[in-house]
């Protein structure tokens, strides 16, 4: 997002087959709702391909990458870290502190999205453990609400660069237009 | 949600195996983010069982049900209908109109969440076709942002009834306490 330090989403853990669509949706949600980059475990090849394909067609900038050990990315991160977990502090009580910490600094924010088993170190390494409700639901839903609140809705007005097509909002039906190259 | 007409989420279509976790997460997101009820296609038995299990443990009220034809529920719905689709009007431009229409009436709101192929009638039957960005991402993320905005964040402070356990928000780590019966 413009006028905001870089926001990077890191997905911990991925079980090929079982998690394919969940991990892919984490990546697409990160892109659509204003994150700059997503980091997947290196066995999530489908997810990175889908994120790249959607970025090619619908625009960016957005980057998806595979890393061998997402936990090491978290451990070595030099900026602030928000870890999304149902056990954390309510998003509505910490969102303004996170937003002001990030916007008053230059360091990129890492948003950690858990998988089945999150090691205890993750809770300690995070600057904020953030809960979008303390109820069990979906890491995709949690990420979506977190990003929408982090950017205060500005991500919904984002403009996309280098798209080959764009969806034109309509009251009824579907309209997709090619984006002509200038 | 208290002081709000009933909000019902209807998931269109379900492919057992392939969609199991997505449909389950639609149901859990509906529950956690303030909807009163979710309607699944009748082959989504796993999703209804998970929603009921979570409601038994973490509280309600929340109801999950299977119907033979979700499209018929939409066709016969007597209250307002919001259909979530990437082709629709931006959520930020229609959210206040939807909220005031729903809160000024008594009729329940139906929130329709699509599956792979959404019949054209759905776009026509909806009072609003609503896009959480016009980008491809996730129906779970779209539902989450839509509900958070519909309830203006009040759903995050909801209290749960008849839970056997509750998560206590913590800066670090996990704390789940049993809820004693009075």
Coordinates of N, CA and C in Angstrom, one line a residue, chain B residues 33-177:
Chain B
X33 N -18.4 -14.0 13.5 CA -18.5 -12.6 13.2 C -20.0 -12.1 13.2
X34 N -20.8 -12.8 13.9 CA -22.1 -12.1 14.3 C -23.3 -12.6 13.6
X35 N -23.2 -13.5 12.6 CA -24.4 -14.0 11.9 C -25.2 -14.9 12.9
X36 N -26.5 -15.0 12.7 CA -27.3 -15.9 13.6 C -27.4 -17.3 13.2
X37 N -27.2 -17.5 11.9 CA -27.5 -18.8 11.3 C -26.8 -19.0 10.0
X38 N -26.5 -20.2 9.7 CA -25.9 -20.5 8.4 C -26.7 -21.6 7.7
X39 N -26.8 -21.5 6.4 CA -27.5 -22.5 5.6 C -26.5 -23.1 4.6
X40 N -26.4 -24.5 4.7 CA -25.5 -25.2 3.8 C -26.3 -26.1 2.8
X41 N -25.8 -26.4 1.7 CA -26.4 -27.4 0.8 C -26.3 -28.8 1.6
X42 N -27.2 -29.6 1.3 CA -27.4 -30.8 2.1 C -26.3 -31.9 2.0
X43 N -25.3 -31.7 1.1 CA -24.2 -32.6 1.1 C -23.0 -32.0 2.0
X44 N -23.2 -30.9 2.7 CA -22.2 -30.3 3.5 C -22.3 -30.8 4.9
X45 N -22.4 -32.1 5.1 CA -22.6 -32.6 6.5 C -21.5 -32.3 7.5
X46 N -20.3 -32.4 7.0 CA -19.1 -32.0 7.8 C -19.2 -30.6 8.4
X47 N -19.6 -29.7 7.5 CA -19.6 -28.3 7.9 C -20.7 -28.0 9.0
X48 N -21.8 -28.7 8.8 CA -22.9 -28.5 9.8 C -22.4 -29.1 11.2
X49 N -21.8 -30.2 11.1 CA -21.3 -30.9 12.3 C -20.3 -30.0 13.1
X50 N -19.4 -29.5 12.3 CA -18.3 -28.6 12.9 C -18.9 -27.4 13.5
X51 N -19.9 -26.8 12.8 CA -20.5 -25.5 13.4 C -21.3 -25.9 14.7
X52 N -21.9 -27.0 14.7 CA -22.7 -27.4 15.9 C -21.7 -27.8 17.1
X53 N -20.6 -28.4 16.7 CA -19.7 -28.8 17.8 C -19.0 -27.6 18.4
X54 N -18.6 -26.6 17.5 CA -18.0 -25.4 18.1 C -19.0 -24.6 18.9
X55 N -20.3 -24.6 18.5 CA -21.3 -23.8 19.2 C -21.6 -24.5 20.6
X56 N -21.6 -25.9 20.6 CA -21.7 -26.6 21.9 C -20.6 -26.2 22.8
X57 N -19.4 -26.1 22.3 CA -18.2 -25.8 23.2 C -18.0 -24.4 23.5
X58 N -18.2 -23.5 22.5 CA -17.8 -22.1 22.7 C -19.0 -21.2 22.8
X59 N -20.2 -21.7 22.7 CA -21.4 -20.9 22.9 C -22.2 -20.5 21.7
X60 N -23.3 -19.9 22.0 CA -24.2 -19.4 20.9 C -24.9 -18.2 21.4
X61 N -26.2 -17.9 20.9 CA -26.9 -18.8 20.0 C -26.4 -18.7 18.5
X62 N -26.3 -19.9 17.9 CA -26.0 -20.0 16.5 C -26.5 -21.3 15.9
X63 N -27.1 -21.2 14.7 CA -27.7 -22.4 14.2 C -27.2 -22.7 12.8
X64 N -26.9 -24.0 12.5 CA -26.5 -24.4 11.2 C -27.4 -25.4 10.7
X65 N -27.8 -25.3 9.4 CA -28.8 -26.3 8.9 C -28.4 -26.6 7.4
X66 N -28.9 -27.8 7.1 CA -28.7 -28.3 5.7 C -30.1 -28.1 5.0
X67 N -30.0 -27.6 3.7 CA -31.2 -27.6 2.9 C -30.9 -28.2 1.6
X68 N -32.0 -28.8 0.9 CA -31.8 -29.5 -0.3 C -31.4 -28.5 -1.4
X69 N -32.0 -27.3 -1.5 CA -31.7 -26.4 -2.5 C -31.5 -25.0 -2.0
X70 N -30.3 -24.6 -1.7 CA -30.0 -23.2 -1.3 C -30.6 -22.2 -2.2
X71 N -30.6 -22.5 -3.5 CA -31.1 -21.5 -4.5 C -32.5 -21.2 -4.3
X72 N -33.3 -22.2 -3.8 CA -34.7 -22.0 -3.5 C -34.9 -21.1 -2.3
X73 N -34.0 -21.2 -1.3 CA -34.0 -20.4 -0.1 C -33.9 -18.9 -0.5
X74 N -33.0 -18.7 -1.5 CA -32.8 -17.3 -1.9 C -34.0 -16.8 -2.7
X75 N -34.5 -17.7 -3.6 CA -35.7 -17.3 -4.4 C -36.9 -16.9 -3.5
X76 N -37.1 -17.7 -2.4 CA -38.3 -17.5 -1.6 C -38.0 -16.5 -0.4
X77 N -36.9 -15.9 -0.3 CA -36.5 -15.1 0.9 C -37.4 -13.8 0.9
X78 N -38.0 -13.5 2.0 CA -38.8 -12.4 2.1 C -38.2 -11.1 2.6
X79 N -37.0 -11.2 3.1 CA -36.3 -10.0 3.5 C -35.2 -9.5 2.5
X80 N -34.4 -8.6 2.9 CA -33.4 -8.1 2.0 C -32.3 -9.2 1.7
X81 N -31.6 -9.1 0.6 CA -30.6 -10.1 0.2 C -29.3 -9.4 -0.3
X82 N -28.2 -9.7 0.3 CA -26.9 -9.2 -0.1 C -26.1 -10.4 -0.7
X83 N -25.7 -10.3 -1.9 CA -24.9 -11.4 -2.6 C -23.5 -10.9 -2.7
X84 N -22.6 -11.7 -2.1 CA -21.2 -11.3 -2.1 C -20.5 -11.8 -3.4
X85 N -20.0 -10.9 -4.2 CA -19.4 -11.3 -5.5 C -18.3 -10.2 -5.9
X86 N -17.3 -10.7 -6.5 CA -16.2 -9.7 -6.9 C -16.7 -8.8 -8.0
X87 N -17.8 -9.1 -8.6 CA -18.3 -8.3 -9.7 C -19.2 -7.2 -9.3
X88 N -19.5 -7.2 -8.0 CA -20.6 -6.3 -7.5 C -20.1 -4.9 -7.1
X89 N -20.9 -4.1 -6.5 CA -20.6 -2.7 -6.0 C -19.7 -2.8 -4.8
X90 N -18.8 -1.8 -4.7 CA -17.8 -1.8 -3.6 C -18.5 -1.8 -2.2
X91 N -18.1 -2.7 -1.3 CA -18.7 -2.7 0.0 C -18.8 -1.4 0.7
X92 N -17.7 -0.6 0.5 CA -17.6 0.7 1.2 C -18.6 1.7 0.7
X93 N -19.2 1.5 -0.5 CA -20.2 2.4 -1.0 C -21.6 2.0 -0.7
X94 N -21.8 0.7 -0.4 CA -23.2 0.2 -0.2 C -23.4 -0.2 1.3
X95 N -22.3 -0.3 2.1 CA -22.5 -0.8 3.5 C -23.5 0.0 4.3
X96 N -23.5 1.3 4.2 CA -24.4 2.1 5.1 C -25.8 1.9 4.6
X97 N -26.0 1.9 3.3 CA -27.4 1.7 2.8 C -27.9 0.3 3.3
X98 N -27.1 -0.7 3.2 CA -27.5 -2.1 3.7 C -27.8 -2.0 5.2
X99 N -26.9 -1.4 5.9 CA -27.1 -1.4 7.4 C -28.4 -0.7 7.8
X100 N -28.6 0.4 7.1 CA -29.8 1.2 7.5 C -31.1 0.5 7.0
X101 N -31.1 -0.1 5.9 CA -32.2 -0.8 5.4 C -32.6 -2.0 6.3
X102 N -31.5 -2.7 6.8 CA -31.8 -3.9 7.6 C -32.2 -3.4 9.0
X103 N -31.6 -2.4 9.6 CA -31.9 -2.0 11.0 C -33.2 -1.3 11.1
X104 N -33.6 -0.6 10.0 CA -34.9 0.1 10.0 C -36.1 -0.9 9.7
X105 N -35.8 -2.1 9.3 CA -36.9 -3.0 9.1 C -36.8 -4.2 10.2
X106 N -37.7 -5.1 10.0 CA -37.7 -6.3 10.9 C -37.3 -7.6 10.2
X107 N -37.2 -7.5 8.9 CA -36.9 -8.7 8.2 C -35.5 -9.2 8.3
X108 N -35.3 -10.4 8.3 CA -33.9 -11.0 8.4 C -33.2 -10.7 7.0
X109 N -31.9 -10.5 7.2 CA -31.0 -10.3 6.0 C -30.4 -11.6 5.6
X110 N -30.5 -11.9 4.3 CA -29.8 -13.1 3.8 C -28.5 -12.7 3.1
X111 N -27.4 -13.2 3.5 CA -26.1 -12.9 2.9 C -25.7 -14.2 2.1
X112 N -25.7 -14.0 0.8 CA -25.4 -15.2 -0.1 C -23.9 -15.2 -0.4
X113 N -23.3 -16.4 -0.2 CA -21.9 -16.6 -0.5 C -21.8 -17.6 -1.6
X114 N -21.3 -17.2 -2.7 CA -21.2 -18.1 -3.9 C -20.3 -19.3 -3.8
X115 N -20.4 -20.1 -4.7 CA -19.5 -21.2 -4.9 C -18.9 -21.1 -6.3
X116 N -18.4 -22.1 -6.9 CA -17.8 -22.0 -8.3 C -18.7 -21.3 -9.3
X117 N -19.8 -21.9 -9.5 CA -20.7 -21.3 -10.6 C -22.0 -20.7 -9.9
X118 N -22.1 -19.5 -10.0 CA -23.3 -18.8 -9.5 C -24.3 -18.5 -10.6
X119 N -25.5 -19.0 -10.5 CA -26.5 -18.8 -11.6 C -26.8 -17.3 -11.7
X120 N -27.1 -16.8 -12.9 CA -27.3 -15.4 -13.2 C -28.5 -14.9 -12.3
X121 N -29.5 -15.8 -12.1 CA -30.7 -15.3 -11.3 C -30.2 -14.8 -9.9
X122 N -29.1 -15.3 -9.4 CA -28.7 -14.8 -8.1 C -28.4 -13.3 -8.1
X123 N -27.8 -12.9 -9.2 CA -27.4 -11.5 -9.3 C -28.7 -10.6 -9.4
X124 N -29.8 -11.2 -10.0 CA -31.0 -10.5 -10.1 C -31.9 -10.5 -8.9
X125 N -31.8 -11.6 -8.1 CA -32.6 -11.8 -6.9 C -32.0 -10.9 -5.8
X126 N -30.8 -10.6 -5.8 CA -30.1 -9.9 -4.7 C -30.6 -8.4 -4.8
X127 N -30.8 -7.9 -3.6 CA -31.0 -6.4 -3.5 C -29.7 -5.7 -3.7
X128 N -28.6 -6.3 -3.2 CA -27.3 -5.7 -3.5 C -26.3 -6.8 -3.9
X129 N -25.6 -6.6 -4.9 CA -24.4 -7.4 -5.2 C -23.2 -6.7 -4.7
X130 N -22.5 -7.3 -3.8 CA -21.5 -6.5 -3.0 C -20.1 -7.1 -3.2
X131 N -19.2 -6.3 -3.5 CA -17.8 -6.7 -3.7 C -16.9 -6.2 -2.6
X132 N -16.2 -7.1 -1.9 CA -15.1 -6.7 -1.0 C -13.8 -6.7 -1.9
X133 N -13.6 -5.6 -2.5 CA -12.7 -5.4 -3.6 C -13.2 -6.1 -4.9
X134 N -12.9 -5.6 -6.0 CA -13.2 -6.3 -7.3 C -12.1 -7.2 -7.7
X135 N -11.4 -7.7 -6.8 CA -10.2 -8.6 -7.1 C -10.6 -10.0 -6.7
X136 N -10.0 -11.0 -7.3 CA -10.3 -12.4 -6.9 C -9.6 -12.7 -5.6
X137 N -10.3 -13.1 -4.6 CA -9.6 -13.6 -3.4 C -10.3 -14.8 -2.8
X138 N -11.1 -14.5 -1.7 CA -11.6 -15.7 -1.0 C -13.0 -15.3 -0.5
X139 N -14.0 -16.2 -0.7 CA -15.3 -16.0 -0.1 C -15.3 -15.9 1.4
X140 N -14.4 -16.5 2.0 CA -14.3 -16.4 3.5 C -13.8 -15.0 3.9
X141 N -12.9 -14.5 3.2 CA -12.4 -13.1 3.5 C -13.5 -12.1 3.2
X142 N -14.2 -12.3 2.1 CA -15.2 -11.4 1.7 C -16.3 -11.4 2.8
X143 N -16.7 -12.5 3.2 CA -17.8 -12.6 4.2 C -17.3 -12.0 5.5
X144 N -16.1 -12.2 5.9 CA -15.6 -11.6 7.2 C -15.6 -10.1 7.2
X145 N -15.1 -9.5 6.1 CA -15.1 -8.0 6.0 C -16.5 -7.5 5.9
X146 N -17.3 -8.2 5.1 CA -18.7 -7.7 5.0 C -19.4 -7.7 6.4
X147 N -19.3 -8.8 7.1 CA -20.0 -8.8 8.4 C -19.4 -7.8 9.4
X148 N -18.1 -7.7 9.4 CA -17.4 -6.7 10.3 C -17.9 -5.3 10.0
X149 N -18.1 -5.0 8.8 CA -18.6 -3.7 8.4 C -20.2 -3.5 8.6
X150 N -20.9 -4.6 8.3 CA -22.3 -4.6 8.5 C -22.6 -4.2 10.0
X151 N -22.0 -4.9 10.9 CA -22.2 -4.7 12.3 C -21.4 -3.6 12.9
X152 N -20.6 -3.0 12.1 CA -19.8 -1.8 12.5 C -18.9 -2.2 13.7
X153 N -18.4 -3.4 13.7 CA -17.4 -3.9 14.7 C -18.1 -4.3 16.0
X154 N -19.4 -4.1 16.2 CA -20.1 -4.5 17.4 C -20.0 -6.0 17.6
X155 N -19.9 -6.8 16.5 CA -19.8 -8.3 16.7 C -18.6 -8.7 17.5
X156 N -17.6 -7.9 17.5 CA -16.4 -8.3 18.2 C -16.5 -8.3 19.7
X157 N -17.6 -7.6 20.2 CA -17.8 -7.5 21.6 C -19.0 -8.4 22.1
X158 N -19.4 -9.2 21.2 CA -20.5 -10.1 21.5 C -20.2 -11.0 22.7
X159 N -21.3 -11.3 23.5 CA -21.1 -12.3 24.5 C -21.8 -13.6 24.1
X160 N -21.2 -14.7 24.5 CA -21.6 -16.0 24.1 C -22.3 -16.7 25.3
X161 N -23.4 -17.4 24.9 CA -24.3 -18.1 25.9 C -24.1 -19.6 25.8
X162 N -24.1 -20.2 27.0 CA -24.1 -21.7 27.1 C -22.8 -22.3 26.5
X163 N -21.7 -21.6 26.7 CA -20.4 -22.2 26.3 C -19.9 -23.1 27.5
X164 N -19.1 -24.1 27.1 CA -18.5 -24.9 28.2 C -17.1 -24.4 28.4
X165 N -16.5 -23.6 27.6 CA -15.2 -23.0 27.7 C -15.1 -21.7 27.1
X166 N -14.1 -20.9 27.5 CA -13.9 -19.6 26.8 C -12.4 -19.3 26.8
X167 N -12.0 -18.6 25.8 CA -10.6 -18.2 25.6 C -10.4 -16.9 26.3
X168 N -9.4 -16.8 27.1 CA -9.1 -15.5 27.8 C -8.0 -14.8 27.0
X169 N -8.3 -13.6 26.5 CA -7.3 -12.9 25.6 C -6.0 -12.7 26.4
X170 N -4.9 -13.0 25.8 CA -3.6 -12.9 26.4 C -2.6 -12.2 25.5
X171 N -1.7 -11.5 26.1 CA -0.6 -10.9 25.3 C 0.3 -12.0 24.8
X172 N 0.6 -13.0 25.5 CA 1.4 -14.1 25.1 C 0.9 -15.4 25.6
X173 N 0.9 -16.4 24.7 CA 0.5 -17.8 25.1 C -1.0 -18.0 25.0
X174 N -1.5 -19.1 25.6 CA -2.9 -19.6 25.4 C -3.5 -19.8 26.8
X175 N -4.7 -19.3 26.9 CA -5.4 -19.5 28.2 C -6.9 -19.8 27.8
X176 N -7.3 -21.1 28.1 CA -8.7 -21.5 27.9 C -9.3 -21.9 29.3
X177 N -10.3 -21.3 29.7 CA -10.9 -21.7 31.0 C -12.3 -22.4 30.8

